Amino acid sequence: MLNSLKNNFSSLSNLHKAVLGATLAAFYVGILTLAVTSSNPTYGVLYSKLSMQDASAIKAKLQERNIRFRLISDHKGETIEIPANQVTEIRLDLAGLDLPKQHADVGDEIFDKTNCCMTEAVQKINKQRATEGKLSRTIKCLEGVDDASVQIAMPVKPIDSKPAEDAKASVMIHMQKGYKLNAKQVIGIRYLVASSVERLTPKKVIILDSRGNILNTPRKDLSLAYSF
């Protein structure tokens, strides 16, 4: 068979040999590129500005699931990156486990962009809007979700010495026909939103469907609905 291939190749004209050689070279380059891409995925920010304790806990959970990650440390805190196509799923999974414990950024660099002409109040409003938009986009990435809107209500700083109230949030979700959020996803969304906003706890996050039905899962169902 090998001799037959050699004879067939020898019978080709120089032009045909050149075309065949170029085709084989392109094929091998394509295979090599695919192998390199597969072994070196594109990374996305899972969380940034994490405390060392949260970074350690999240790293342990990622190792349990054999998920690749990169840990970057700087003066702002710890940043964890994972393959970009897994960010949404893992962020929701970790949120259902109440991770991170402390407030952390969800990878939107717009928070670091400030304008010297902006007042502190305007900067806070812009940051809140950016957080709402980032969370909405993350939730919309869930399978079956057609649209999502997150609204955050930050407490007004009291004039007297009374302690400030906690923040509140509502999430309006429109599902595609035939899809429905399960208890695991509802819990994950609650903790995702709560972990991204200061002074916001999961019990202060209300999730509604397009008909106005409250989808929050009771706390007692957490251990039954969620397992990493």
Coordinates of C-alpha atoms in Angstrom, one line a residue:
M1 CA 0.0 0.0 0.0
L2 CA 2.9 2.3 0.9
N3 CA 4.5 1.6 -2.5
S4 CA 1.3 2.4 -4.2
L5 CA 1.0 5.8 -2.5
K6 CA 4.6 6.6 -3.4
N7 CA 4.0 5.7 -7.1
N8 CA 0.8 7.8 -7.2
F9 CA 2.6 10.7 -5.6
S10 CA 5.5 10.4 -8.1
S11 CA 3.1 10.4 -11.0
L12 CA 1.7 13.8 -10.0
S13 CA 2.9 17.0 -11.7
N14 CA 5.0 19.5 -9.7
L15 CA 2.0 21.8 -9.5
H16 CA -0.2 19.0 -8.0
K17 CA 2.5 18.1 -5.6
A18 CA 2.8 21.7 -4.4
V19 CA -1.0 22.0 -3.9
L20 CA -1.0 18.7 -2.0
G21 CA 1.9 19.7 0.2
A22 CA 0.3 23.1 1.0
T23 CA -3.0 21.3 1.9
L24 CA -1.3 18.9 4.2
A25 CA 0.7 21.7 5.9
A26 CA -2.5 23.7 6.4
F27 CA -4.2 20.6 7.9
Y28 CA -1.4 20.0 10.4
V29 CA -1.2 23.7 11.4
G30 CA -5.0 23.6 12.0
I31 CA -4.6 20.5 14.2
L32 CA -1.8 22.1 16.1
T33 CA -3.7 25.3 16.7
L34 CA -6.7 23.4 17.9
A35 CA -4.6 21.4 20.3
V36 CA -2.9 24.6 21.7
T37 CA -6.2 26.4 22.0
S38 CA -7.8 23.4 23.8
S39 CA -4.9 23.2 26.3
N40 CA -4.8 27.0 26.9
P41 CA -8.4 28.2 27.2
T42 CA -9.4 31.9 27.3
Y43 CA -9.7 33.0 30.9
G44 CA -12.3 35.3 32.5
V45 CA -12.5 36.9 35.9
L46 CA -14.5 34.9 38.3
Y47 CA -14.0 37.4 41.2
S48 CA -11.6 40.1 42.0
K49 CA -10.7 42.1 45.2
L50 CA -11.2 38.9 47.3
S51 CA -10.0 38.5 50.8
M52 CA -7.4 35.9 51.4
Q53 CA -9.9 33.7 53.2
D54 CA -12.5 33.9 50.4
A55 CA -9.8 33.2 47.8
S56 CA -8.6 30.2 49.7
A57 CA -12.1 28.8 50.1
I58 CA -13.0 29.3 46.4
K59 CA -9.7 27.8 45.3
A60 CA -10.5 24.7 47.3
K61 CA -13.9 24.3 45.7
L62 CA -12.4 24.8 42.2
Q63 CA -9.8 22.1 43.0
E64 CA -12.5 19.7 44.1
R65 CA -14.1 20.0 40.6
N66 CA -10.8 19.9 38.8
I67 CA -11.4 23.4 37.3
R68 CA -8.4 25.2 36.0
F69 CA -7.8 28.6 37.6
R70 CA -5.3 31.4 37.9
L71 CA -4.7 33.3 41.1
I72 CA -3.5 36.9 40.9
S73 CA -2.5 38.9 43.9
D74 CA -2.1 42.7 44.2
H75 CA -2.7 45.5 46.6
K76 CA -6.5 45.4 45.9
G77 CA -6.8 41.8 46.9
E78 CA -6.9 38.4 45.3
T79 CA -8.3 37.8 41.7
I80 CA -9.3 34.4 40.5
E81 CA -9.6 33.6 36.8
I82 CA -11.1 30.5 35.3
P83 CA -12.0 29.4 31.7
A84 CA -14.4 32.1 30.4
N85 CA -17.1 29.7 29.3
Q86 CA -17.4 28.4 32.9
V87 CA -17.6 31.8 34.7
T88 CA -21.4 32.1 34.9
E89 CA -22.0 28.5 36.0
I90 CA -19.3 28.5 38.7
R91 CA -20.2 31.9 40.0
L92 CA -23.8 30.8 40.6
D93 CA -22.5 27.5 42.2
L94 CA -20.3 29.4 44.6
A95 CA -22.9 31.9 45.4
G96 CA -25.2 29.1 46.5
L97 CA -22.5 28.1 48.9
D98 CA -22.4 31.7 50.3
L99 CA -19.1 32.4 48.6
P100 CA -17.5 34.8 48.7
K101 CA -18.3 35.7 52.3
Q102 CA -17.3 39.3 51.9
H103 CA -18.2 41.8 49.2
A104 CA -16.2 41.3 46.0
D105 CA -16.2 42.7 42.5
V106 CA -17.6 40.5 39.7
G107 CA -15.0 41.4 37.2
D108 CA -16.4 44.7 35.8
E109 CA -13.5 47.1 35.4
I110 CA -15.8 50.0 35.0
F111 CA -15.8 50.3 38.8
D112 CA -12.2 51.4 38.7
K113 CA -12.8 54.1 36.2
T114 CA -13.5 57.4 37.9
N115 CA -13.9 61.0 36.6
C116 CA -12.3 63.8 38.6
C117 CA -15.3 66.0 37.8
M118 CA -17.8 63.6 39.3
T119 CA -19.2 64.0 42.8
E120 CA -19.0 61.2 45.2
A121 CA -22.8 60.8 45.0
V122 CA -22.7 60.5 41.1
Q123 CA -19.8 57.9 41.4
K124 CA -21.9 55.8 43.8
I125 CA -24.9 55.9 41.4
N126 CA -22.8 54.9 38.4
K127 CA -21.2 52.1 40.4
Q128 CA -24.7 50.9 41.4
R129 CA -25.9 51.0 37.8
A130 CA -22.8 49.1 36.6
T131 CA -23.4 46.4 39.3
E132 CA -27.0 46.1 38.2
G133 CA -26.1 45.8 34.6
K134 CA -23.3 43.2 35.3
L135 CA -25.6 41.1 37.4
S136 CA -28.4 41.2 34.8
R137 CA -26.1 40.1 32.1
T138 CA -24.7 37.3 34.2
I139 CA -28.2 36.0 35.0
K140 CA -29.3 36.3 31.3
C141 CA -26.5 33.8 30.5
L142 CA -28.4 31.0 32.3
E143 CA -30.0 28.5 30.0
G144 CA -33.7 29.3 29.4
V145 CA -33.5 32.9 30.7
D146 CA -34.8 35.3 28.0
D147 CA -34.3 38.5 30.0
A148 CA -33.3 39.7 33.5
S149 CA -33.3 42.9 35.3
V150 CA -31.7 43.7 38.7
Q151 CA -32.7 46.6 40.8
I152 CA -30.7 47.6 43.9
A153 CA -32.0 49.9 46.7
M154 CA -29.1 51.2 48.8
P155 CA -30.1 52.6 52.2
V156 CA -29.9 56.3 52.9
K157 CA -27.3 57.2 55.4
P158 CA -29.1 58.3 58.6
I159 CA -28.6 61.8 59.9
D160 CA -28.6 60.8 63.6
S161 CA -26.6 58.0 65.2
K162 CA -29.0 55.3 64.2
P163 CA -27.4 52.3 62.4
A164 CA -27.9 52.3 58.6
E165 CA -30.5 49.9 57.2
D166 CA -29.5 47.0 55.0
A167 CA -29.6 47.2 51.2
K168 CA -32.4 45.5 49.3
A169 CA -32.6 44.1 45.7
S170 CA -35.2 42.7 43.4
V171 CA -34.5 40.5 40.3
M172 CA -37.1 40.2 37.6
I173 CA -36.6 37.2 35.3
H174 CA -38.4 36.4 32.1
M175 CA -38.0 32.8 31.1
Q176 CA -38.2 31.3 27.6
K177 CA -41.2 29.2 26.8
G178 CA -40.9 25.7 28.3
Y179 CA -38.2 26.7 30.8
K180 CA -38.4 27.1 34.6
L181 CA -35.8 28.0 37.2
N182 CA -35.1 25.2 39.7
A183 CA -34.4 25.7 43.4
K184 CA -30.7 25.5 42.9
Q185 CA -30.6 28.3 40.4
V186 CA -32.9 30.5 42.5
I187 CA -30.6 30.1 45.5
G188 CA -27.6 30.7 43.4
I189 CA -29.0 34.0 42.0
R190 CA -29.9 35.2 45.5
Y191 CA -26.4 34.7 46.8
L192 CA -24.8 36.0 43.6
V193 CA -26.6 39.3 44.0
A194 CA -26.0 39.5 47.7
S195 CA -22.3 38.8 47.5
S196 CA -21.9 41.6 44.9
V197 CA -23.5 44.4 46.9
E198 CA -22.3 45.8 50.2
R199 CA -24.8 45.5 53.2
L200 CA -27.0 43.1 51.2
T201 CA -27.9 39.7 52.6
P202 CA -29.6 36.9 50.6
K203 CA -32.8 37.2 52.5
K204 CA -33.1 40.8 51.3
V205 CA -33.1 39.7 47.6
I206 CA -36.5 39.1 46.0
I207 CA -36.7 37.1 42.8
L208 CA -39.8 37.5 40.6
D209 CA -41.0 35.9 37.4
S210 CA -42.7 37.8 34.6
R211 CA -46.1 37.2 36.3
G212 CA -45.0 38.7 39.5
N213 CA -44.6 35.4 41.4
I214 CA -42.0 35.3 44.1
L215 CA -39.5 32.5 43.4
N216 CA -37.4 32.7 46.5
T217 CA -36.6 29.3 48.0
P218 CA -36.8 29.1 51.9
R219 CA -33.5 28.9 53.7
K220 CA -34.5 25.4 55.1
D221 CA -34.4 24.0 51.6
L222 CA -30.9 25.2 50.9
S223 CA -29.2 21.9 51.9
L224 CA -31.6 19.9 49.9
A225 CA -31.6 22.0 46.8
Y226 CA -27.9 22.7 46.6
S227 CA -24.8 20.5 46.4
F228 CA -21.5 21.5 44.8

